[in-house]
Amino acid sequence: MSDIDQILLAKDRLSGHVRQTPILTSRFLDEIAGRRIFVKAECLQHTGSFKFRGAWSAITGLDSHVAKRGVIAFSSGNHAQGVALAAQLNGIAACIIMPSNAPETKIRNTRALGAEVVLYDRETESREVVAEHVNLGRGLTLIAPFDDPLVVAGQGTCGLEIAEQASDLGVSNADVLVNCGGGGLTSGIALALEAKAPGLRARPVEPEEFDDVTRSLRSGRFERNTRKSGSICDAIVTESPGELTLPIMKRLCGPGFVVSDDDCLQAVALAFAYLRIVLEPGGAAALASALFHGNEIDSEDAIVVATGGNVDPGIFRVALDRFYP
Amino acid sequence: MSDIDQILLAKDRLSGHVRQTPILTSRFLDEIAGRRIFVKAECLQHTGSFKFRGAWSAITGLDSHVAKRGVIAFSSGNHAQGVALAAQLNGIAACIIMPSNAPETKIRNTRALGAEVVLYDRETESREVVAEHVNLGRGLTLIAPFDDPLVVAGQGTCGLEIAEQASDLGVSNADVLVNCGGGGLTSGIALALEAKAPGLRARPVEPEEFDDVTRSLRSGRFERNTRKSGSICDAIVTESPGELTLPIMKRLCGPGFVVSDDDCLQAVALAFAYLRIVLEPGGAAALASALFHGNEIDSEDAIVVATGGNVDPGIFRVALDRFYP
């Protein structure tokens, strides 16, 4: 179970460790969107994405004798770095299982944050088998990327901040657009808003061909994606929604948005020009939906969660070359 | 005269209009620098630079019958946009005299912020003569880029925020490195720190060949630069320090830093990778001094003011191509 009480407990554990990220605005973006857009810049969070929240929440929520044996996680990117830093700051070991073809920078950064990185071949090896082997006799605790109540509670603290910041800004009626992979952040934010800002409604945003959550919300069943990789929005590509997260999203979220790769690249370029923040394509999908799919937005205002900024410079250059305004 | 009382008055006028910008950190940057670095991200300010502070302060500090006639400014970039937005939000006219070869984006953005833009030919025309002609019979008030007590007071509000944020972070002894053109921001911050955080000391940072303030602080006289343009750090290129600002800097600031264009480009790339913010080269000079000139820093910690992020995408690409870590 995940609920607001768990989020409030996670907030206490995160206090003084997480960065309260700012809400940014630009009248140029408002003009393109035809409404006010408020961008919650989670790319400015520690390790460059919201993932640090869930990782910290999960690690500090473990019993201390369990935590001290260390943690293990699968990830090629943002979750890896969030878990690595949270573990290091809590003085425990982290082992991250990463695909050997993950970007060199991400592998290097995860190692530099003190984690033991174990590489596996995505084509020929099962990461679960690799993890089991690595974990023999060690008792490392798995920190799941989204389907874990402590992780959802940590991500929900972002929703608490949004509720408070929106209130300060006088925004009481808005769609809150969230880049969505497995739904940990989306469901956490939805729970926080239900309790603290009922006029704000979370809505998941996904890339084309990886719209499992949008389709699941529509059909009411767990839908899967046919493809497993191949989106430039790698940070929000998952096979299907979480067992824990989908029921929450079904109960609380509005319909999903589906955006194209080009929409996301254009949003990356516009965030560069008008907000001066660095987004990865998967961190810019929600901004893209606000800018280019405004007719699907139900509320007066839009709050966009810009979830991450760990982008390959090659992709970033493509975004600027093609879409700088 | 500029003093802390004027800064506190400016703070009141700016309250609810200026964005309190966050302090960002990265252990990767700390490692390169060999000390803790705290980055005050003024690139996230409205219009992408600290200039909005001084512009708002100056405009709201005018007598209302003077203000309603409108304002005029010379600028090819950040000051232009700061004045344009501040004027528009206060419901008064702004006329900005810009060189005709200023970047197209900056001209377009300044116009989009409601300003009347008058272009002049930098080679054949005097901007002062153009301004006089434009202003005939209109009574527009000149908003100077730095040598104006109201402008210095507005920039000083950035120093108030630094004093408070440093205290929250437990930083009581630090060099505060400030990208420096005419010295409006540097002297404003220095005055704020003198009053509110005496363990923090402002130090100007300038690009090679445009180090008029550094040389003036050394000689005690007003030194001038030989060249007038040609730095990639265009935002902080001025001919000489201000009459108002130099005495303040002489009294309160530590020695200046001089950084190379390559230092700045490298800092741009590192801020992209590790802070996920967009900086222009002149907005990254202070970060460059903290990263690459650490032996000239006197204090334990360094606070860096990242002053602006209005960068041409071509220059940004060069920074990534050459210096992405």
mmCIF file of C-alpha atoms in Angstrom, chain A:
data_model
loop_
_atom_site.group_PDB
_atom_site.id
_atom_site.type_symbol
_atom_site.label_atom_id
_atom_site.label_comp_id
_atom_site.label_asym_id
_atom_site.label_seq_id
_atom_site.Cartn_x
_atom_site.Cartn_y
_atom_site.Cartn_z
ATOM 1 C CA MET A 1 0.000 0.000 0.000
ATOM 2 C CA SER A 2 1.063 3.536 -0.721
ATOM 3 C CA ASP A 3 -0.664 6.494 0.845
ATOM 4 C CA ILE A 4 -0.167 10.071 1.907
ATOM 5 C CA ASP A 5 1.077 9.060 5.355
ATOM 6 C CA GLN A 6 3.964 7.170 3.797
ATOM 7 C CA ILE A 7 4.764 10.199 1.660
ATOM 8 C CA LEU A 8 4.798 12.458 4.711
ATOM 9 C CA LEU A 9 7.121 10.020 6.484
ATOM 10 C CA ALA A 10 9.370 9.974 3.425
ATOM 11 C CA LYS A 11 9.376 13.768 3.470
ATOM 12 C CA ASP A 12 10.732 13.709 7.010
ATOM 13 C CA ARG A 13 13.453 11.265 6.038
ATOM 14 C CA LEU A 14 14.367 13.342 2.981
ATOM 15 C CA SER A 15 14.379 16.653 4.811
ATOM 16 C CA GLY A 16 17.767 18.348 4.600
ATOM 17 C CA HIS A 17 18.983 15.833 2.010
ATOM 18 C CA VAL A 18 16.790 16.427 -1.000
ATOM 19 C CA ARG A 19 16.903 19.673 -2.956
ATOM 20 C CA GLN A 20 13.620 21.581 -3.195
ATOM 21 C CA THR A 21 13.608 22.222 -6.914
ATOM 22 C CA PRO A 22 12.290 25.510 -8.302
ATOM 23 C CA ILE A 23 9.276 26.150 -10.494
ATOM 24 C CA LEU A 24 10.361 27.995 -13.638
ATOM 25 C CA THR A 25 8.286 29.907 -16.149
ATOM 26 C CA SER A 26 8.723 31.710 -19.438
ATOM 27 C CA ARG A 27 6.254 33.893 -21.206
ATOM 28 C CA PHE A 28 7.630 32.578 -24.498
ATOM 29 C CA LEU A 29 6.586 29.064 -23.520
ATOM 30 C CA ASP A 30 3.205 30.354 -22.318
ATOM 31 C CA GLU A 31 2.703 31.905 -25.726
ATOM 32 C CA ILE A 32 3.486 28.687 -27.594
ATOM 33 C CA ALA A 33 1.221 26.691 -25.290
ATOM 34 C CA GLY A 34 -1.614 29.202 -25.221
ATOM 35 C CA ARG A 35 -1.800 28.913 -21.439
ATOM 36 C CA ARG A 36 0.398 29.364 -18.395
ATOM 37 C CA ILE A 37 3.010 26.627 -17.969
ATOM 38 C CA PHE A 38 4.834 26.051 -14.681
ATOM 39 C CA VAL A 39 7.898 23.840 -14.932
ATOM 40 C CA LYS A 40 9.030 21.913 -11.857
ATOM 41 C CA ALA A 41 12.740 21.510 -12.604
ATOM 42 C CA GLU A 42 13.603 18.109 -11.145
ATOM 43 C CA CYS A 43 16.578 17.971 -13.504
ATOM 44 C CA LEU A 44 18.188 20.195 -10.850
ATOM 45 C CA GLN A 45 17.739 17.473 -8.224
ATOM 46 C CA HIS A 46 20.853 15.667 -6.907
ATOM 47 C CA THR A 47 22.203 13.325 -9.626
ATOM 48 C CA GLY A 48 20.103 15.172 -12.202
ATOM 49 C CA SER A 49 16.739 13.496 -11.745
ATOM 50 C CA PHE A 50 13.889 12.882 -9.291
ATOM 51 C CA LYS A 51 15.178 9.312 -8.791
ATOM 52 C CA PHE A 52 17.273 10.423 -5.820
ATOM 53 C CA ARG A 53 14.036 10.985 -3.868
ATOM 54 C CA GLY A 54 12.798 7.414 -4.180
ATOM 55 C CA ALA A 55 16.249 5.940 -3.640
ATOM 56 C CA TRP A 56 16.803 7.917 -0.448
ATOM 57 C CA SER A 57 13.317 7.074 0.799
ATOM 58 C CA ALA A 58 13.778 3.352 0.137
ATOM 59 C CA ILE A 59 17.235 3.113 1.687
ATOM 60 C CA THR A 60 16.388 5.111 4.801
ATOM 61 C CA GLY A 61 13.138 3.160 5.160
ATOM 62 C CA LEU A 62 14.965 -0.162 5.557
ATOM 63 C CA ASP A 63 15.595 -1.697 8.974
ATOM 64 C CA SER A 64 19.125 -0.709 9.895
ATOM 65 C CA HIS A 65 20.443 -4.273 10.098
ATOM 66 C CA VAL A 66 19.071 -4.895 6.599
ATOM 67 C CA ALA A 67 20.354 -1.612 5.230
ATOM 68 C CA LYS A 68 23.891 -2.138 6.481
ATOM 69 C CA ARG A 69 24.298 -5.212 4.248
ATOM 70 C CA GLY A 70 23.914 -2.901 1.263
ATOM 71 C CA VAL A 71 21.575 -2.522 -1.703
ATOM 72 C CA ILE A 72 21.397 -3.658 -5.293
ATOM 73 C CA ALA A 73 19.600 -2.168 -8.296
ATOM 74 C CA PHE A 74 19.175 -2.651 -12.032
ATOM 75 C CA SER A 75 19.413 0.484 -14.107
ATOM 76 C CA SER A 76 21.134 1.954 -17.078
ATOM 77 C CA GLY A 77 20.769 5.507 -15.937
ATOM 78 C CA ASN A 78 18.962 7.764 -13.543
ATOM 79 C CA HIS A 79 17.860 5.194 -10.958
ATOM 80 C CA ALA A 80 21.453 3.894 -10.884
ATOM 81 C CA GLN A 81 22.860 7.287 -9.968
ATOM 82 C CA GLY A 82 20.104 8.048 -7.467
ATOM 83 C CA VAL A 83 20.645 4.760 -5.629
ATOM 84 C CA ALA A 84 24.443 5.109 -5.764
ATOM 85 C CA LEU A 85 24.467 8.566 -4.195
ATOM 86 C CA ALA A 86 21.790 7.784 -1.605
ATOM 87 C CA ALA A 87 23.689 4.646 -0.559
ATOM 88 C CA GLN A 88 26.997 6.462 -0.373
ATOM 89 C CA LEU A 89 25.568 9.273 1.741
ATOM 90 C CA ASN A 90 24.065 6.674 4.085
ATOM 91 C CA GLY A 91 27.367 4.862 4.331
ATOM 92 C CA ILE A 92 26.221 1.582 2.823
ATOM 93 C CA ALA A 93 27.342 -0.404 -0.213
ATOM 94 C CA ALA A 94 25.504 -0.238 -3.521
ATOM 95 C CA CYS A 95 25.843 -2.675 -6.375
ATOM 96 C CA ILE A 96 24.338 -1.569 -9.678
ATOM 97 C CA ILE A 97 23.760 -4.016 -12.521
ATOM 98 C CA MET A 98 24.129 -2.057 -15.755
ATOM 99 C CA PRO A 99 23.996 -3.133 -19.394
ATOM 100 C CA SER A 100 27.484 -3.115 -20.896
ATOM 101 C CA ASN A 101 26.279 -0.859 -23.719
ATOM 102 C CA ALA A 102 24.981 1.836 -21.349
ATOM 103 C CA PRO A 103 26.511 5.264 -22.043
ATOM 104 C CA GLU A 104 30.105 5.417 -20.818
ATOM 105 C CA THR A 105 29.376 8.622 -18.870
ATOM 106 C CA LYS A 106 26.590 7.008 -16.901
ATOM 107 C CA ILE A 107 28.736 4.003 -15.994
ATOM 108 C CA ARG A 108 31.615 6.283 -14.992
ATOM 109 C CA ASN A 109 29.361 8.579 -12.949
ATOM 110 C CA THR A 110 27.710 5.678 -11.135
ATOM 111 C CA ARG A 111 31.152 4.315 -10.218
ATOM 112 C CA ALA A 112 32.305 7.784 -9.185
ATOM 113 C CA LEU A 113 29.379 7.889 -6.761
ATOM 114 C CA GLY A 114 30.938 4.936 -4.974
ATOM 115 C CA ALA A 115 28.844 2.118 -6.391
ATOM 116 C CA GLU A 116 30.148 -1.249 -7.492
ATOM 117 C CA VAL A 117 29.044 -1.510 -11.109
ATOM 118 C CA VAL A 118 28.516 -4.963 -12.623
ATOM 119 C CA LEU A 119 28.049 -4.984 -16.376
ATOM 120 C CA TYR A 120 26.032 -7.591 -18.251
ATOM 121 C CA ASP A 121 25.353 -8.248 -21.903
ATOM 122 C CA ARG A 122 21.766 -7.299 -22.619
ATOM 123 C CA GLU A 123 21.620 -9.694 -25.593
ATOM 124 C CA THR A 124 22.986 -12.858 -24.022
ATOM 125 C CA GLU A 125 22.554 -12.555 -20.256
ATOM 126 C CA SER A 126 19.614 -12.226 -17.883
ATOM 127 C CA ARG A 127 20.161 -9.367 -15.451
ATOM 128 C CA GLU A 128 18.213 -11.246 -12.772
ATOM 129 C CA VAL A 129 20.599 -14.194 -13.031
ATOM 130 C CA VAL A 130 23.580 -11.851 -12.944
ATOM 131 C CA ALA A 131 22.136 -10.138 -9.877
ATOM 132 C CA GLU A 132 21.492 -13.423 -8.114
ATOM 133 C CA HIS A 133 25.067 -14.487 -8.747
ATOM 134 C CA VAL A 134 26.476 -11.163 -7.563
ATOM 135 C CA ASN A 135 24.314 -11.243 -4.445
ATOM 136 C CA LEU A 136 25.263 -14.796 -3.321
ATOM 137 C CA GLY A 137 25.913 -14.708 0.397
ATOM 138 C CA ARG A 138 25.733 -10.921 0.589
ATOM 139 C CA GLY A 139 22.116 -10.190 1.435
ATOM 140 C CA LEU A 140 21.909 -6.970 -0.608
ATOM 141 C CA THR A 141 18.375 -5.539 -0.720
ATOM 142 C CA LEU A 142 16.887 -4.845 -4.129
ATOM 143 C CA ILE A 143 15.790 -1.237 -4.632
ATOM 144 C CA ALA A 144 13.147 -1.507 -7.330
ATOM 145 C CA PRO A 145 12.853 1.373 -9.798
ATOM 146 C CA PHE A 146 9.138 2.003 -9.194
ATOM 147 C CA ASP A 147 7.077 -0.884 -7.839
ATOM 148 C CA ASP A 148 7.980 -0.403 -4.185
ATOM 149 C CA PRO A 149 5.892 1.570 -1.653
ATOM 150 C CA LEU A 150 8.956 3.302 -0.216
ATOM 151 C CA VAL A 151 10.076 4.386 -3.682
ATOM 152 C CA VAL A 152 6.602 5.666 -4.573
ATOM 153 C CA ALA A 153 6.505 7.532 -1.248
ATOM 154 C CA GLY A 154 9.850 9.191 -1.992
ATOM 155 C CA GLN A 155 8.749 10.289 -5.455
ATOM 156 C CA GLY A 156 5.541 11.569 -3.848
ATOM 157 C CA THR A 157 7.541 14.216 -1.994
ATOM 158 C CA CYS A 158 7.878 15.944 -5.349
ATOM 159 C CA GLY A 159 4.086 16.162 -5.358
ATOM 160 C CA LEU A 160 4.075 17.725 -1.893
ATOM 161 C CA GLU A 161 6.429 20.435 -3.148
ATOM 162 C CA ILE A 162 4.260 21.005 -6.215
ATOM 163 C CA ALA A 163 1.147 21.391 -4.034
ATOM 164 C CA GLU A 164 2.875 23.983 -1.878
ATOM 165 C CA GLN A 165 4.540 25.877 -4.711
ATOM 166 C CA ALA A 166 1.323 25.945 -6.761
ATOM 167 C CA SER A 167 -0.507 27.383 -3.791
ATOM 168 C CA ASP A 168 2.180 30.085 -3.401
ATOM 169 C CA LEU A 169 1.769 30.896 -7.092
ATOM 170 C CA GLY A 170 -2.005 31.085 -6.827
ATOM 171 C CA VAL A 171 -2.488 28.048 -9.073
ATOM 172 C CA SER A 172 -5.404 25.963 -7.811
ATOM 173 C CA ASN A 173 -6.662 24.311 -10.968
ATOM 174 C CA ALA A 174 -4.130 22.590 -13.213
ATOM 175 C CA ASP A 175 -3.187 19.424 -15.034
ATOM 176 C CA VAL A 176 0.122 18.134 -13.657
ATOM 177 C CA LEU A 177 1.929 16.470 -16.540
ATOM 178 C CA VAL A 178 4.429 13.810 -15.523
ATOM 179 C CA ASN A 179 6.909 11.875 -17.668
ATOM 180 C CA CYS A 180 5.936 8.287 -17.010
ATOM 181 C CA GLY A 181 7.868 5.031 -17.167
ATOM 182 C CA GLY A 182 6.636 2.476 -14.642
ATOM 183 C CA GLY A 183 4.543 5.081 -12.864
ATOM 184 C CA GLY A 184 6.438 5.511 -9.590
ATOM 185 C CA LEU A 185 6.655 9.287 -9.859
ATOM 186 C CA THR A 186 3.224 9.690 -11.430
ATOM 187 C CA SER A 187 1.447 7.658 -8.746
ATOM 188 C CA GLY A 188 3.435 9.280 -5.936
ATOM 189 C CA ILE A 189 2.565 12.751 -7.179
ATOM 190 C CA ALA A 190 -1.081 11.730 -7.682
ATOM 191 C CA LEU A 191 -1.336 10.605 -4.050
ATOM 192 C CA ALA A 192 0.264 13.791 -2.766
ATOM 193 C CA LEU A 193 -2.040 15.983 -4.857
ATOM 194 C CA GLU A 194 -5.139 14.053 -3.780
ATOM 195 C CA ALA A 195 -4.341 14.949 -0.183
ATOM 196 C CA LYS A 196 -2.840 18.418 -0.534
ATOM 197 C CA ALA A 197 -4.101 20.025 -3.741
ATOM 198 C CA PRO A 198 -7.301 18.391 -4.968
ATOM 199 C CA GLY A 199 -7.654 20.946 -7.774
ATOM 200 C CA LEU A 200 -4.495 19.580 -9.383
ATOM 201 C CA ARG A 201 -4.656 16.311 -11.300
ATOM 202 C CA ALA A 202 -1.695 14.175 -12.379
ATOM 203 C CA ARG A 203 -1.539 12.910 -15.941
ATOM 204 C CA PRO A 204 1.111 10.561 -17.341
ATOM 205 C CA VAL A 205 3.040 11.426 -20.498
ATOM 206 C CA GLU A 206 4.735 8.730 -22.602
ATOM 207 C CA PRO A 207 6.598 8.440 -25.905
ATOM 208 C CA GLU A 208 4.977 6.871 -28.975
ATOM 209 C CA GLU A 209 5.187 3.069 -29.059
ATOM 210 C CA PHE A 210 5.913 2.998 -25.320
ATOM 211 C CA ASP A 211 2.494 4.109 -24.146
ATOM 212 C CA ASP A 212 1.700 1.127 -21.915
ATOM 213 C CA VAL A 213 0.330 3.304 -19.103
ATOM 214 C CA THR A 214 -1.873 5.401 -21.382
ATOM 215 C CA ARG A 215 -3.333 2.240 -22.933
ATOM 216 C CA SER A 216 -3.695 0.564 -19.537
ATOM 217 C CA LEU A 217 -5.595 3.543 -18.177
ATOM 218 C CA ARG A 218 -7.879 3.362 -21.199
ATOM 219 C CA SER A 219 -8.520 -0.397 -21.148
ATOM 220 C CA GLY A 220 -8.381 -0.888 -17.404
ATOM 221 C CA ARG A 221 -5.979 -3.829 -17.877
ATOM 222 C CA PHE A 222 -2.189 -4.177 -17.733
ATOM 223 C CA GLU A 223 -1.091 -3.409 -21.277
ATOM 224 C CA ARG A 224 2.446 -4.131 -22.497
ATOM 225 C CA ASN A 225 4.621 -2.516 -25.124
ATOM 226 C CA THR A 226 5.683 -4.545 -28.128
ATOM 227 C CA ARG A 227 9.124 -2.980 -28.272
ATOM 228 C CA LYS A 228 11.483 -2.961 -25.325
ATOM 229 C CA SER A 229 13.947 -0.293 -26.381
ATOM 230 C CA GLY A 230 14.693 2.110 -29.185
ATOM 231 C CA SER A 231 13.186 5.356 -27.936
ATOM 232 C CA ILE A 232 15.306 8.451 -27.410
ATOM 233 C CA CYS A 233 13.244 8.770 -24.215
ATOM 234 C CA ASP A 234 15.172 5.871 -22.649
ATOM 235 C CA ALA A 235 14.534 7.168 -19.121
ATOM 236 C CA ILE A 236 10.796 6.455 -19.359
ATOM 237 C CA VAL A 237 10.734 3.228 -21.328
ATOM 238 C CA THR A 238 9.274 0.289 -19.403
ATOM 239 C CA GLU A 239 7.486 -2.855 -20.523
ATOM 240 C CA SER A 240 4.312 -2.283 -18.543
ATOM 241 C CA PRO A 241 2.948 -0.331 -15.574
ATOM 242 C CA GLY A 242 3.702 -1.489 -12.024
ATOM 243 C CA GLU A 243 1.382 -3.764 -10.030
ATOM 244 C CA LEU A 244 1.487 -1.164 -7.286
ATOM 245 C CA THR A 245 1.377 1.960 -9.414
ATOM 246 C CA LEU A 246 -1.345 1.210 -11.975
ATOM 247 C CA PRO A 247 -4.222 0.942 -9.467
ATOM 248 C CA ILE A 248 -3.219 4.304 -7.987
ATOM 249 C CA MET A 249 -3.034 5.903 -11.427
ATOM 250 C CA LYS A 250 -6.392 4.360 -12.412
ATOM 251 C CA ARG A 251 -8.001 5.848 -9.347
ATOM 252 C CA LEU A 252 -6.427 9.313 -9.495
ATOM 253 C CA CYS A 253 -4.944 10.242 -12.871
ATOM 254 C CA GLY A 254 -6.482 11.771 -15.949
ATOM 255 C CA PRO A 255 -5.900 10.205 -19.374
ATOM 256 C CA GLY A 256 -2.319 9.850 -20.623
ATOM 257 C CA PHE A 257 -0.567 11.802 -23.370
ATOM 258 C CA VAL A 258 1.505 10.269 -26.138
ATOM 259 C CA VAL A 259 4.228 12.431 -27.678
ATOM 260 C CA SER A 260 6.610 11.880 -30.555
ATOM 261 C CA ASP A 261 10.406 11.844 -30.390
ATOM 262 C CA ASP A 262 10.440 15.094 -32.358
ATOM 263 C CA ASP A 263 8.036 16.693 -29.867
ATOM 264 C CA CYS A 264 10.496 15.807 -27.108
ATOM 265 C CA LEU A 265 13.557 17.072 -28.984
ATOM 266 C CA GLN A 266 11.783 20.340 -29.664
ATOM 267 C CA ALA A 267 10.891 20.671 -25.989
ATOM 268 C CA VAL A 268 14.566 20.068 -25.113
ATOM 269 C CA ALA A 269 15.566 22.948 -27.402
ATOM 270 C CA LEU A 270 12.884 25.277 -26.041
ATOM 271 C CA ALA A 271 13.834 24.496 -22.431
ATOM 272 C CA PHE A 272 17.430 25.354 -23.364
ATOM 273 C CA ALA A 273 16.430 28.662 -24.948
ATOM 274 C CA TYR A 274 13.729 29.866 -22.566
ATOM 275 C CA LEU A 275 14.333 28.160 -19.219
ATOM 276 C CA ARG A 276 18.124 27.630 -19.378
ATOM 277 C CA ILE A 277 17.841 24.103 -18.077
ATOM 278 C CA VAL A 278 19.247 20.911 -19.563
ATOM 279 C CA LEU A 279 16.670 18.175 -20.167
ATOM 280 C CA GLU A 280 17.000 14.705 -21.598
ATOM 281 C CA PRO A 281 14.286 13.769 -24.131
ATOM 282 C CA GLY A 282 12.470 11.562 -21.613
ATOM 283 C CA GLY A 283 12.629 14.459 -19.159
ATOM 284 C CA ALA A 284 11.022 16.772 -21.699
ATOM 285 C CA ALA A 285 8.020 14.667 -22.785
ATOM 286 C CA ALA A 286 5.686 16.360 -20.309
ATOM 287 C CA LEU A 287 6.825 19.788 -21.482
ATOM 288 C CA ALA A 288 6.205 18.640 -25.049
ATOM 289 C CA SER A 289 2.654 17.618 -24.191
ATOM 290 C CA ALA A 290 1.964 21.025 -22.626
ATOM 291 C CA LEU A 291 3.438 22.848 -25.623
ATOM 292 C CA PHE A 292 2.105 20.770 -28.499
ATOM 293 C CA HIS A 293 -0.909 18.834 -27.179
ATOM 294 C CA GLY A 294 -2.665 21.631 -25.349
ATOM 295 C CA ASN A 295 -6.050 20.646 -26.765
ATOM 296 C CA GLU A 296 -5.918 17.503 -24.609
ATOM 297 C CA ILE A 297 -5.383 19.498 -21.402
ATOM 298 C CA ASP A 298 -8.482 19.865 -19.241
ATOM 299 C CA SER A 299 -7.459 22.613 -16.817
ATOM 300 C CA GLU A 300 -6.686 26.269 -17.163
ATOM 301 C CA ASP A 301 -3.013 25.950 -16.263
ATOM 302 C CA ALA A 302 -0.416 23.247 -16.794
ATOM 303 C CA ILE A 303 2.278 22.178 -14.363
ATOM 304 C CA VAL A 304 5.040 20.209 -16.035
ATOM 305 C CA VAL A 305 7.439 17.963 -14.153
ATOM 306 C CA ALA A 306 10.791 18.142 -15.961
ATOM 307 C CA THR A 307 12.086 14.901 -14.517
ATOM 308 C CA GLY A 308 15.680 14.558 -15.643
ATOM 309 C CA GLY A 309 18.649 16.116 -17.391
ATOM 310 C CA ASN A 310 21.165 13.319 -17.928
ATOM 311 C CA VAL A 311 21.422 13.660 -21.656
ATOM 312 C CA ASP A 312 24.021 12.517 -24.115
ATOM 313 C CA PRO A 313 25.619 15.604 -25.708
ATOM 314 C CA GLY A 314 25.108 14.110 -29.177
ATOM 315 C CA ILE A 315 21.334 13.966 -28.691
ATOM 316 C CA PHE A 316 21.373 17.457 -27.238
ATOM 317 C CA ARG A 317 23.166 18.784 -30.306
ATOM 318 C CA VAL A 318 20.549 17.197 -32.544
ATOM 319 C CA ALA A 319 17.813 18.943 -30.560
ATOM 320 C CA LEU A 320 19.542 22.338 -30.909
ATOM 321 C CA ASP A 321 20.375 21.828 -34.584
ATOM 322 C CA ARG A 322 16.831 20.915 -35.510
ATOM 323 C CA PHE A 323 14.684 22.889 -33.102
ATOM 324 C CA TYR A 324 16.449 25.940 -31.641
ATOM 325 C CA PRO A 325 13.838 28.685 -31.986
#
